[in-house]
XYZ file of N, CA, C and O in Angstrom:
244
model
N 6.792 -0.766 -15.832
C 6.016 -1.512 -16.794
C 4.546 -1.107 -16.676
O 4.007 -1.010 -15.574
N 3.896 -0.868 -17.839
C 2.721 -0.262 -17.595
C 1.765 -1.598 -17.621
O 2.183 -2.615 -18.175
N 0.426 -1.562 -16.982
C -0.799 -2.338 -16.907
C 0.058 -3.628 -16.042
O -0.106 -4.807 -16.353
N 0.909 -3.224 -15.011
C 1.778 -3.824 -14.197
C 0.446 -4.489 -13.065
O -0.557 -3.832 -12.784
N 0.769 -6.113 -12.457
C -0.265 -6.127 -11.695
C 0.260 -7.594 -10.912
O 0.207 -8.741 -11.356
N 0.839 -7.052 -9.440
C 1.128 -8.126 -8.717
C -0.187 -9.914 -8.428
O -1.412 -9.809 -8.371
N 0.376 -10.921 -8.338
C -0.660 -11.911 -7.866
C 0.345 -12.276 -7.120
O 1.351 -12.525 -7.784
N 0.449 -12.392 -6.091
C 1.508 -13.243 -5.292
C 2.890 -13.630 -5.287
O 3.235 -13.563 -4.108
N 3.711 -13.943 -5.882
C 5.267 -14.358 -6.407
C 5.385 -13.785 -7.465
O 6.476 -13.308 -7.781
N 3.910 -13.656 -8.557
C 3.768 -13.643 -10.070
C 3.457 -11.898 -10.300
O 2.780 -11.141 -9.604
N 4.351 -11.591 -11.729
C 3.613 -10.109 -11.985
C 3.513 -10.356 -13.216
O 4.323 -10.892 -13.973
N 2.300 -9.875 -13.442
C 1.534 -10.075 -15.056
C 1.860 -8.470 -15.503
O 1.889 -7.460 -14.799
N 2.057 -8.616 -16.733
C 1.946 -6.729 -17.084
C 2.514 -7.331 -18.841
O 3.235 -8.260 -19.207
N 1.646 -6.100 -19.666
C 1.829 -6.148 -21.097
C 3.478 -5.878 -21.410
O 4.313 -5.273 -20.737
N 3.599 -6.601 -22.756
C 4.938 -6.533 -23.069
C 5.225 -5.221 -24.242
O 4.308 -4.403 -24.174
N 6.030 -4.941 -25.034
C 5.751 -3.916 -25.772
C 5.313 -4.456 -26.839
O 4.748 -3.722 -27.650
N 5.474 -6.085 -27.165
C 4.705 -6.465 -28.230
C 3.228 -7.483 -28.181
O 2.979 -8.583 -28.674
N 2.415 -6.515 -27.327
C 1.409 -6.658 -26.529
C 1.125 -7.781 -26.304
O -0.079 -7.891 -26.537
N 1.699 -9.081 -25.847
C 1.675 -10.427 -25.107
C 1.641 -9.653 -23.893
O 2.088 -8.506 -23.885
N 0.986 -10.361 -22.532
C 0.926 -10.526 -21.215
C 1.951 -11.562 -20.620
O 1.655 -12.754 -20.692
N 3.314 -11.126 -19.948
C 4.200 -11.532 -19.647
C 4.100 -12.318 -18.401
O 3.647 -11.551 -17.552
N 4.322 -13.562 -17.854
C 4.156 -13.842 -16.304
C 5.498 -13.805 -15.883
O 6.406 -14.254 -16.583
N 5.664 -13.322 -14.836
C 7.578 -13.276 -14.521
C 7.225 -13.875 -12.609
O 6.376 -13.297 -11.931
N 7.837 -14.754 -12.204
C 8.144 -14.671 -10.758
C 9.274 -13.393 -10.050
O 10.496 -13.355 -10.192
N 8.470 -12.504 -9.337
C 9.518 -11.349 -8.713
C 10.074 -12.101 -7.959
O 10.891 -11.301 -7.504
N 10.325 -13.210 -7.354
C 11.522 -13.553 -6.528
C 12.491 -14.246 -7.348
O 13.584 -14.341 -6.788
N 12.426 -14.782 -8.552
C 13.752 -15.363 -9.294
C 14.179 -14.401 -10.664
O 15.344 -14.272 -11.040
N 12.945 -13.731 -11.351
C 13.082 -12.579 -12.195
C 12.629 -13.486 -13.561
O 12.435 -12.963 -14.659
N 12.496 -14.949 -13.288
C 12.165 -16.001 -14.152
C 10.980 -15.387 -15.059
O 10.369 -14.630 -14.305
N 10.630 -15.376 -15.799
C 9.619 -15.918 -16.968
C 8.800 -16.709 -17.345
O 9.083 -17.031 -18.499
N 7.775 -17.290 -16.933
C 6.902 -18.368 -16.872
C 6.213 -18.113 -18.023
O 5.493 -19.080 -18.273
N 6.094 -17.111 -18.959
C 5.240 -17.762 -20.024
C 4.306 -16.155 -20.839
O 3.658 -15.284 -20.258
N 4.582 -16.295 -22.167
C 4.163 -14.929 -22.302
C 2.387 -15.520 -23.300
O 2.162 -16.560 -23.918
N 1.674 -14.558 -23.092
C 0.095 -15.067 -23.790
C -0.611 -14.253 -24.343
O -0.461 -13.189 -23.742
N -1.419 -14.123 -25.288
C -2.155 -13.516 -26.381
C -2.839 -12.617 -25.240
O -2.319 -11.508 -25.121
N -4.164 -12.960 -24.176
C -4.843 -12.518 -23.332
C -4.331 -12.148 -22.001
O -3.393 -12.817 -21.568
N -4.880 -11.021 -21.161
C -4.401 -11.264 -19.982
C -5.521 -12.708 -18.941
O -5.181 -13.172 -17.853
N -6.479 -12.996 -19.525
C -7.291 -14.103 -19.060
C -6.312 -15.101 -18.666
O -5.961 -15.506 -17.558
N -5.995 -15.364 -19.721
C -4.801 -16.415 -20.195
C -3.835 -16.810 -19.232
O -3.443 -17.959 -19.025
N -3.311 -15.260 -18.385
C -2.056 -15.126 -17.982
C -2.551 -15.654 -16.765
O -1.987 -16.532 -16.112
N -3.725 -15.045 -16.448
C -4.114 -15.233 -14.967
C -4.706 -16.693 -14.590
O -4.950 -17.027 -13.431
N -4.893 -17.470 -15.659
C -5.040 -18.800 -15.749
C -4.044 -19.650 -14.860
O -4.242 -20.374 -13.885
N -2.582 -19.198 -15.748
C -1.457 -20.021 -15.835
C -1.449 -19.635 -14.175
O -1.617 -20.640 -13.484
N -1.249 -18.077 -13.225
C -1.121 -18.370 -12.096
C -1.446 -18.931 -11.028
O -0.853 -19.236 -9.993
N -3.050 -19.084 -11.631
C -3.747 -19.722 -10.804
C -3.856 -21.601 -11.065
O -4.499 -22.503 -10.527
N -3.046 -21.536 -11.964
C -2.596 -23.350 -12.091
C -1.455 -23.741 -11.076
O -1.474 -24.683 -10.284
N -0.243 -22.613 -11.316
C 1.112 -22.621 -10.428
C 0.884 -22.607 -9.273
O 1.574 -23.304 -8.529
N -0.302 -21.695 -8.690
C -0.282 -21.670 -7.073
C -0.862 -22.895 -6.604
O -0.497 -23.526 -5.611
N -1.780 -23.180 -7.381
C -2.722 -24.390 -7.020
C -1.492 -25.682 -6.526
O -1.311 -26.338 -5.500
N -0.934 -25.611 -7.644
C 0.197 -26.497 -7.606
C 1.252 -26.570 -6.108
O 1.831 -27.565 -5.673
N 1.250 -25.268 -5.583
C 2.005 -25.163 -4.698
C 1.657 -25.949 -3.302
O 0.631 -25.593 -2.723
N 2.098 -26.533 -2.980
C 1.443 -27.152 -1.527
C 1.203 -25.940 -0.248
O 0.325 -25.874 0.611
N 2.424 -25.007 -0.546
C 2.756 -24.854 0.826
C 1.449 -22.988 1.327
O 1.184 -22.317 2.325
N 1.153 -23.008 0.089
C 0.330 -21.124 0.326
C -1.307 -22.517 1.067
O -1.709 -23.679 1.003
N -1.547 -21.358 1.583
C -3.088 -21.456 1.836
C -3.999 -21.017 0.947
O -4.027 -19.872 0.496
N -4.911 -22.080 0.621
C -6.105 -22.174 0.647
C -6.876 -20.801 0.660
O -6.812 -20.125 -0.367
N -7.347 -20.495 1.357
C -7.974 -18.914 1.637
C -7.234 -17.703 1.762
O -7.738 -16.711 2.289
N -5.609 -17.723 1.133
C -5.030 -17.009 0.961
C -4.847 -15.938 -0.683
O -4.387 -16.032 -1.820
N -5.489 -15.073 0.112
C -5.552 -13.928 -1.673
C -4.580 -13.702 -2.230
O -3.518 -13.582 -1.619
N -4.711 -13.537 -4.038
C -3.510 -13.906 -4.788
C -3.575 -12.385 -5.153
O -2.938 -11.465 -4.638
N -4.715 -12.327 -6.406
C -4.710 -11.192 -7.059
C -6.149 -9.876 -6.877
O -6.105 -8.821 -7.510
């Protein structure tokens, strides 16, 4: 996948009908496709936030 770009669980990368795809690589799930890649990187950084269990000062993307 081209303009492919790991954040943590999450890989953002353009679709062929240029939406920015969020997929979790450990379930292959789909979280949400978006006009911007801003956008995309929004949504991950809502999900992790969400997560209890990552750290704090732990780098995503």
């Amino acid at each position: 996948m081209a303009n492919e770009e790991q954040c943590g669980d999450y890989i953002i990368y353009m679709t062929d009908d240029d939406l920015w795809e969020v997929r979790n690589s450990k379930t292959g799930i789909i979280v949400g496709k978006f006009k911007k890649k801003d956008e995309a990187l929004e949504k991950i950084a809502l999900i992790l936030q969400e997560d209890e269990d990552r750290l704090e000062s732990e780098s995503v993307c």
